[in-house]
Amino acid sequence: MDQPIGIFDSGFGGLTVARALIDLLPAEDYVYIGDTGRYPYGSKPLDDVRGYASELAHSLVDDFNVKAIVVACNTATAAGLDDLRDELDVPIFDVVTPGASAVVRASRAGRVGVIGTVGTISSGAYVQAVERASRQTDVGIELSSAACPGFVEFVERGQLSGDEVMVLVERLLAPLTEAKVDTLLLGCTHYPFLARTIGEVMGPDVVLVSSADETAFEVSERLRELLLLRKPSEVGTRRFLSSGDVDTFRDLGSALFGADLVAAEHWER
Ligand code: DGL
């Protein structure tokens, strides 16, 4: 079906999900909106974030005629997507449920860690999602979570490594190394950009899980079932929009994302 798939996040983080989707479904057209003019979401009241998510999702349907929406933002998902799912007539995918399933499946010892924004962790969304996912395994799951304020800001500045990043990562992940988690879910779509430092701090025995691939598989399966996928022989287009400074979005976006992101447009709220 010749309509694009819409994706949104507060900024660059959702590009990790866009990457997985484009790699898996290259024939599709994509419209990505990064709400960099209002980022970060993680420290804002969830009611505000729910309002932003609603504007973005309605714009993707009304202005870009998307056939499905991928909410590539854990904080927006934690704020609640039920109203959007009632209001809009397109499938709406999130990253929390696929992430929780992936981390529970990947854990051998059942000591699972989740990190995310203050909004995501304090909402309890992962406690519920991991609880649901753990019903499908015989391994007893023990969940430890930590909010990581500051990580998103590093990514949005393009600062992905170095001493400052290391010091903050070590400090905020200390409860998880103490809990001896064997698997760690990066419960914010920005965090895979910091995976090298996070991996160094957690050590080689801890498996890092990002929800991007799992989400892409779920989108692919559902859209195939709904007969909404384009023919694999087609060549898809990609549009990237930002509510903030478009030149910054293009420059940092292409550094993070690569050659698919060579131009950015302004998204008007
Ligand atoms: N990337 C988003 C998430 O997955 C939000 C980051 C933020 O703006 O705080 O939660």
PDB file of N, CA, C and O in Angstrom, residues 108-151:
ATOM      1  N   ARG A 108      19.272 -14.985  30.938  1.00  0.00           N
ATOM      2  CA  ARG A 108      19.477 -16.393  31.342  1.00  0.00           C
ATOM      3  C   ARG A 108      19.156 -16.581  32.815  1.00  0.00           C
ATOM      4  O   ARG A 108      18.481 -17.521  33.205  1.00  0.00           O
ATOM      5  N   ALA A 109      19.676 -15.635  33.644  1.00  0.00           N
ATOM      6  CA  ALA A 109      19.526 -15.796  35.098  1.00  0.00           C
ATOM      7  C   ALA A 109      18.266 -15.110  35.628  1.00  0.00           C
ATOM      8  O   ALA A 109      17.912 -15.282  36.789  1.00  0.00           O
ATOM      9  N   GLY A 110      17.607 -14.314  34.786  1.00  0.00           N
ATOM     10  CA  GLY A 110      16.372 -13.643  35.217  1.00  0.00           C
ATOM     11  C   GLY A 110      16.613 -12.335  35.943  1.00  0.00           C
ATOM     12  O   GLY A 110      15.671 -11.709  36.416  1.00  0.00           O
ATOM     13  N   ARG A 111      17.889 -11.892  36.051  1.00  0.00           N
ATOM     14  CA  ARG A 111      18.140 -10.595  36.700  1.00  0.00           C
ATOM     15  C   ARG A 111      18.192  -9.523  35.611  1.00  0.00           C
ATOM     16  O   ARG A 111      19.211  -9.284  34.977  1.00  0.00           O
ATOM     17  N   VAL A 112      17.031  -8.902  35.413  1.00  0.00           N
ATOM     18  CA  VAL A 112      16.836  -7.981  34.293  1.00  0.00           C
ATOM     19  C   VAL A 112      16.942  -6.532  34.782  1.00  0.00           C
ATOM     20  O   VAL A 112      16.392  -6.183  35.818  1.00  0.00           O
ATOM     21  N   GLY A 113      17.656  -5.709  34.032  1.00  0.00           N
ATOM     22  CA  GLY A 113      17.721  -4.288  34.344  1.00  0.00           C
ATOM     23  C   GLY A 113      17.047  -3.492  33.240  1.00  0.00           C
ATOM     24  O   GLY A 113      17.059  -3.887  32.072  1.00  0.00           O
ATOM     25  N   VAL A 114      16.418  -2.375  33.626  1.00  0.00           N
ATOM     26  CA  VAL A 114      15.854  -1.459  32.623  1.00  0.00           C
ATOM     27  C   VAL A 114      16.298  -0.048  32.981  1.00  0.00           C
ATOM     28  O   VAL A 114      16.202   0.356  34.143  1.00  0.00           O
ATOM     29  N   ILE A 115      16.800   0.686  31.984  1.00  0.00           N
ATOM     30  CA  ILE A 115      17.092   2.102  32.205  1.00  0.00           C
ATOM     31  C   ILE A 115      16.243   2.939  31.254  1.00  0.00           C
ATOM     32  O   ILE A 115      15.905   2.492  30.157  1.00  0.00           O
ATOM     33  N   GLY A 116      15.871   4.128  31.721  1.00  0.00           N
ATOM     34  CA  GLY A 116      15.029   4.986  30.892  1.00  0.00           C
ATOM     35  C   GLY A 116      15.015   6.392  31.457  1.00  0.00           C
ATOM     36  O   GLY A 116      15.743   6.710  32.403  1.00  0.00           O
ATOM     37  N   THR A 117      14.169   7.227  30.896  1.00  0.00           N
ATOM     38  CA  THR A 117      14.048   8.604  31.402  1.00  0.00           C
ATOM     39  C   THR A 117      13.293   8.590  32.732  1.00  0.00           C
ATOM     40  O   THR A 117      12.664   7.580  33.099  1.00  0.00           O
ATOM     41  N   VAL A 118      13.331   9.704  33.423  1.00  0.00           N
ATOM     42  CA  VAL A 118      12.603   9.823  34.692  1.00  0.00           C
ATOM     43  C   VAL A 118      11.117   9.535  34.458  1.00  0.00           C
ATOM     44  O   VAL A 118      10.482   8.791  35.210  1.00  0.00           O
ATOM     45  N   GLY A 119      10.564  10.092  33.383  1.00  0.00           N
ATOM     46  CA  GLY A 119       9.139   9.887  33.072  1.00  0.00           C
ATOM     47  C   GLY A 119       8.811   8.416  32.868  1.00  0.00           C
ATOM     48  O   GLY A 119       7.819   7.911  33.396  1.00  0.00           O
ATOM     49  N   THR A 120       9.648   7.730  32.097  1.00  0.00           N
ATOM     50  CA  THR A 120       9.384   6.323  31.790  1.00  0.00           C
ATOM     51  C   THR A 120       9.496   5.463  33.051  1.00  0.00           C
ATOM     52  O   THR A 120       8.600   4.655  33.348  1.00  0.00           O
ATOM     53  N   ILE A 121      10.587   5.630  33.785  1.00  0.00           N
ATOM     54  CA  ILE A 121      10.815   4.753  34.944  1.00  0.00           C
ATOM     55  C   ILE A 121       9.772   5.034  36.025  1.00  0.00           C
ATOM     56  O   ILE A 121       9.185   4.115  36.592  1.00  0.00           O
ATOM     57  N   SER A 122       9.467   6.323  36.271  1.00  0.00           N
ATOM     58  CA  SER A 122       8.526   6.618  37.354  1.00  0.00           C
ATOM     59  C   SER A 122       7.087   6.243  36.980  1.00  0.00           C
ATOM     60  O   SER A 122       6.247   6.054  37.854  1.00  0.00           O
ATOM     61  N   SER A 123       6.800   6.073  35.699  1.00  0.00           N
ATOM     62  CA  SER A 123       5.436   5.686  35.305  1.00  0.00           C
ATOM     63  C   SER A 123       5.107   4.235  35.651  1.00  0.00           C
ATOM     64  O   SER A 123       3.942   3.850  35.721  1.00  0.00           O
ATOM     65  N   GLY A 124       6.148   3.428  35.828  1.00  0.00           N
ATOM     66  CA  GLY A 124       5.905   2.000  36.091  1.00  0.00           C
ATOM     67  C   GLY A 124       5.556   1.206  34.839  1.00  0.00           C
ATOM     68  O   GLY A 124       5.234   0.019  34.915  1.00  0.00           O
ATOM     69  N   ALA A 125       5.669   1.833  33.668  1.00  0.00           N
ATOM     70  CA  ALA A 125       5.290   1.141  32.420  1.00  0.00           C
ATOM     71  C   ALA A 125       6.104  -0.145  32.225  1.00  0.00           C
ATOM     72  O   ALA A 125       5.571  -1.163  31.774  1.00  0.00           O
ATOM     73  N   TYR A 126       7.377  -0.111  32.560  1.00  0.00           N
ATOM     74  CA  TYR A 126       8.208  -1.313  32.364  1.00  0.00           C
ATOM     75  C   TYR A 126       7.951  -2.382  33.416  1.00  0.00           C
ATOM     76  O   TYR A 126       8.111  -3.570  33.128  1.00  0.00           O
ATOM     77  N   VAL A 127       7.580  -1.959  34.623  1.00  0.00           N
ATOM     78  CA  VAL A 127       7.253  -2.964  35.649  1.00  0.00           C
ATOM     79  C   VAL A 127       6.089  -3.802  35.126  1.00  0.00           C
ATOM     80  O   VAL A 127       6.117  -5.041  35.167  1.00  0.00           O
ATOM     81  N   GLN A 128       5.101  -3.121  34.566  1.00  0.00           N
ATOM     82  CA  GLN A 128       3.929  -3.851  34.038  1.00  0.00           C
ATOM     83  C   GLN A 128       4.281  -4.670  32.797  1.00  0.00           C
ATOM     84  O   GLN A 128       3.884  -5.831  32.671  1.00  0.00           O
ATOM     85  N   ALA A 129       5.041  -4.065  31.879  1.00  0.00           N
ATOM     86  CA  ALA A 129       5.351  -4.766  30.618  1.00  0.00           C
ATOM     87  C   ALA A 129       6.240  -5.985  30.873  1.00  0.00           C
ATOM     88  O   ALA A 129       6.040  -7.048  30.268  1.00  0.00           O
ATOM     89  N   VAL A 130       7.214  -5.847  31.786  1.00  0.00           N
ATOM     90  CA  VAL A 130       8.098  -6.985  32.088  1.00  0.00           C
ATOM     91  C   VAL A 130       7.292  -8.060  32.824  1.00  0.00           C
ATOM     92  O   VAL A 130       7.474  -9.257  32.583  1.00  0.00           O
ATOM     93  N   GLU A 131       6.390  -7.634  33.680  1.00  0.00           N
ATOM     94  CA  GLU A 131       5.527  -8.593  34.388  1.00  0.00           C
ATOM     95  C   GLU A 131       4.728  -9.422  33.367  1.00  0.00           C
ATOM     96  O   GLU A 131       4.671 -10.648  33.434  1.00  0.00           O
ATOM     97  N   ARG A 132       4.148  -8.721  32.391  1.00  0.00           N
ATOM     98  CA  ARG A 132       3.363  -9.422  31.364  1.00  0.00           C
ATOM     99  C   ARG A 132       4.252 -10.376  30.564  1.00  0.00           C
ATOM    100  O   ARG A 132       3.897 -11.523  30.325  1.00  0.00           O
ATOM    101  N   ALA A 133       5.441  -9.879  30.179  1.00  0.00           N
ATOM    102  CA  ALA A 133       6.343 -10.705  29.358  1.00  0.00           C
ATOM    103  C   ALA A 133       6.842 -11.912  30.142  1.00  0.00           C
ATOM    104  O   ALA A 133       7.062 -12.981  29.569  1.00  0.00           O
ATOM    105  N   SER A 134       7.017 -11.749  31.456  1.00  0.00           N
ATOM    106  CA  SER A 134       7.602 -12.849  32.243  1.00  0.00           C
ATOM    107  C   SER A 134       6.630 -14.018  32.390  1.00  0.00           C
ATOM    108  O   SER A 134       7.043 -15.121  32.748  1.00  0.00           O
ATOM    109  N   ARG A 135       5.352 -13.779  32.086  1.00  0.00           N
ATOM    110  CA  ARG A 135       4.391 -14.903  32.131  1.00  0.00           C
ATOM    111  C   ARG A 135       4.695 -15.923  31.034  1.00  0.00           C
ATOM    112  O   ARG A 135       4.228 -17.051  31.079  1.00  0.00           O
ATOM    113  N   GLN A 136       5.474 -15.499  30.019  1.00  0.00           N
ATOM    114  CA  GLN A 136       5.784 -16.427  28.922  1.00  0.00           C
ATOM    115  C   GLN A 136       7.100 -17.174  29.118  1.00  0.00           C
ATOM    116  O   GLN A 136       7.613 -17.787  28.204  1.00  0.00           O
ATOM    117  N   THR A 137       7.699 -17.069  30.318  1.00  0.00           N
ATOM    118  CA  THR A 137       8.960 -17.779  30.532  1.00  0.00           C
ATOM    119  C   THR A 137       8.917 -18.494  31.885  1.00  0.00           C
ATOM    120  O   THR A 137       8.183 -18.098  32.785  1.00  0.00           O
ATOM    121  N   ASP A 138       9.731 -19.541  31.997  1.00  0.00           N
ATOM    122  CA  ASP A 138       9.787 -20.279  33.261  1.00  0.00           C
ATOM    123  C   ASP A 138      10.815 -19.683  34.206  1.00  0.00           C
ATOM    124  O   ASP A 138      10.829 -20.001  35.394  1.00  0.00           O
ATOM    125  N   VAL A 139      11.681 -18.835  33.651  1.00  0.00           N
ATOM    126  CA  VAL A 139      12.719 -18.236  34.499  1.00  0.00           C
ATOM    127  C   VAL A 139      12.061 -17.168  35.384  1.00  0.00           C
ATOM    128  O   VAL A 139      11.318 -16.327  34.890  1.00  0.00           O
ATOM    129  N   GLY A 140      12.332 -17.189  36.683  1.00  0.00           N
ATOM    130  CA  GLY A 140      11.795 -16.148  37.569  1.00  0.00           C
ATOM    131  C   GLY A 140      12.507 -14.835  37.260  1.00  0.00           C
ATOM    132  O   GLY A 140      13.722 -14.796  37.173  1.00  0.00           O
ATOM    133  N   ILE A 141      11.740 -13.762  37.050  1.00  0.00           N
ATOM    134  CA  ILE A 141      12.355 -12.490  36.656  1.00  0.00           C
ATOM    135  C   ILE A 141      12.392 -11.525  37.839  1.00  0.00           C
ATOM    136  O   ILE A 141      11.383 -11.282  38.503  1.00  0.00           O
ATOM    137  N   GLU A 142      13.589 -10.977  38.048  1.00  0.00           N
ATOM    138  CA  GLU A 142      13.758  -9.967  39.094  1.00  0.00           C
ATOM    139  C   GLU A 142      14.182  -8.677  38.378  1.00  0.00           C
ATOM    140  O   GLU A 142      15.206  -8.661  37.691  1.00  0.00           O
ATOM    141  N   LEU A 143      13.371  -7.636  38.509  1.00  0.00           N
ATOM    142  CA  LEU A 143      13.607  -6.413  37.722  1.00  0.00           C
ATOM    143  C   LEU A 143      14.229  -5.307  38.569  1.00  0.00           C
ATOM    144  O   LEU A 143      13.729  -4.994  39.653  1.00  0.00           O
ATOM    145  N   SER A 144      15.310  -4.732  38.067  1.00  0.00           N
ATOM    146  CA  SER A 144      15.896  -3.539  38.698  1.00  0.00           C
ATOM    147  C   SER A 144      15.842  -2.417  37.672  1.00  0.00           C
ATOM    148  O   SER A 144      16.158  -2.635  36.501  1.00  0.00           O
ATOM    149  N   SER A 145      15.426  -1.219  38.096  1.00  0.00           N
ATOM    150  CA  SER A 145      15.324  -0.111  37.132  1.00  0.00           C
ATOM    151  C   SER A 145      16.116   1.100  37.626  1.00  0.00           C
ATOM    152  O   SER A 145      16.272   1.288  38.831  1.00  0.00           O
ATOM    153  N   ALA A 146      16.533   1.903  36.689  1.00  0.00           N
ATOM    154  CA  ALA A 146      17.190   3.163  37.053  1.00  0.00           C
ATOM    155  C   ALA A 146      16.849   4.233  36.026  1.00  0.00           C
ATOM    156  O   ALA A 146      16.877   3.979  34.820  1.00  0.00           O
ATOM    157  N   ALA A 147      16.507   5.417  36.532  1.00  0.00           N
ATOM    158  CA  ALA A 147      16.300   6.563  35.637  1.00  0.00           C
ATOM    159  C   ALA A 147      17.666   7.187  35.353  1.00  0.00           C
ATOM    160  O   ALA A 147      18.532   7.195  36.231  1.00  0.00           O
ATOM    161  N   CYS A 148      17.849   7.677  34.155  1.00  0.00           N
ATOM    162  CA  CYS A 148      19.166   8.193  33.755  1.00  0.00           C
ATOM    163  C   CYS A 148      19.072   9.613  33.209  1.00  0.00           C
ATOM    164  O   CYS A 148      19.339   9.844  32.012  1.00  0.00           O
ATOM    165  N   PRO A 149      18.704  10.589  34.062  1.00  0.00           N
ATOM    166  CA  PRO A 149      18.642  11.970  33.574  1.00  0.00           C
ATOM    167  C   PRO A 149      20.011  12.420  33.084  1.00  0.00           C
ATOM    168  O   PRO A 149      21.016  12.141  33.739  1.00  0.00           O
ATOM    169  N   GLY A 150      20.032  13.076  31.943  1.00  0.00           N
ATOM    170  CA  GLY A 150      21.307  13.571  31.399  1.00  0.00           C
ATOM    171  C   GLY A 150      21.765  12.792  30.179  1.00  0.00           C
ATOM    172  O   GLY A 150      22.451  13.342  29.311  1.00  0.00           O
ATOM    173  N   PHE A 151      21.383  11.511  30.076  1.00  0.00           N
ATOM    174  CA  PHE A 151      21.842  10.718  28.918  1.00  0.00           C
ATOM    175  C   PHE A 151      21.318  11.306  27.602  1.00  0.00           C
ATOM    176  O   PHE A 151      22.042  11.419  26.618  1.00  0.00           O
TER     177      PHE A 151
END
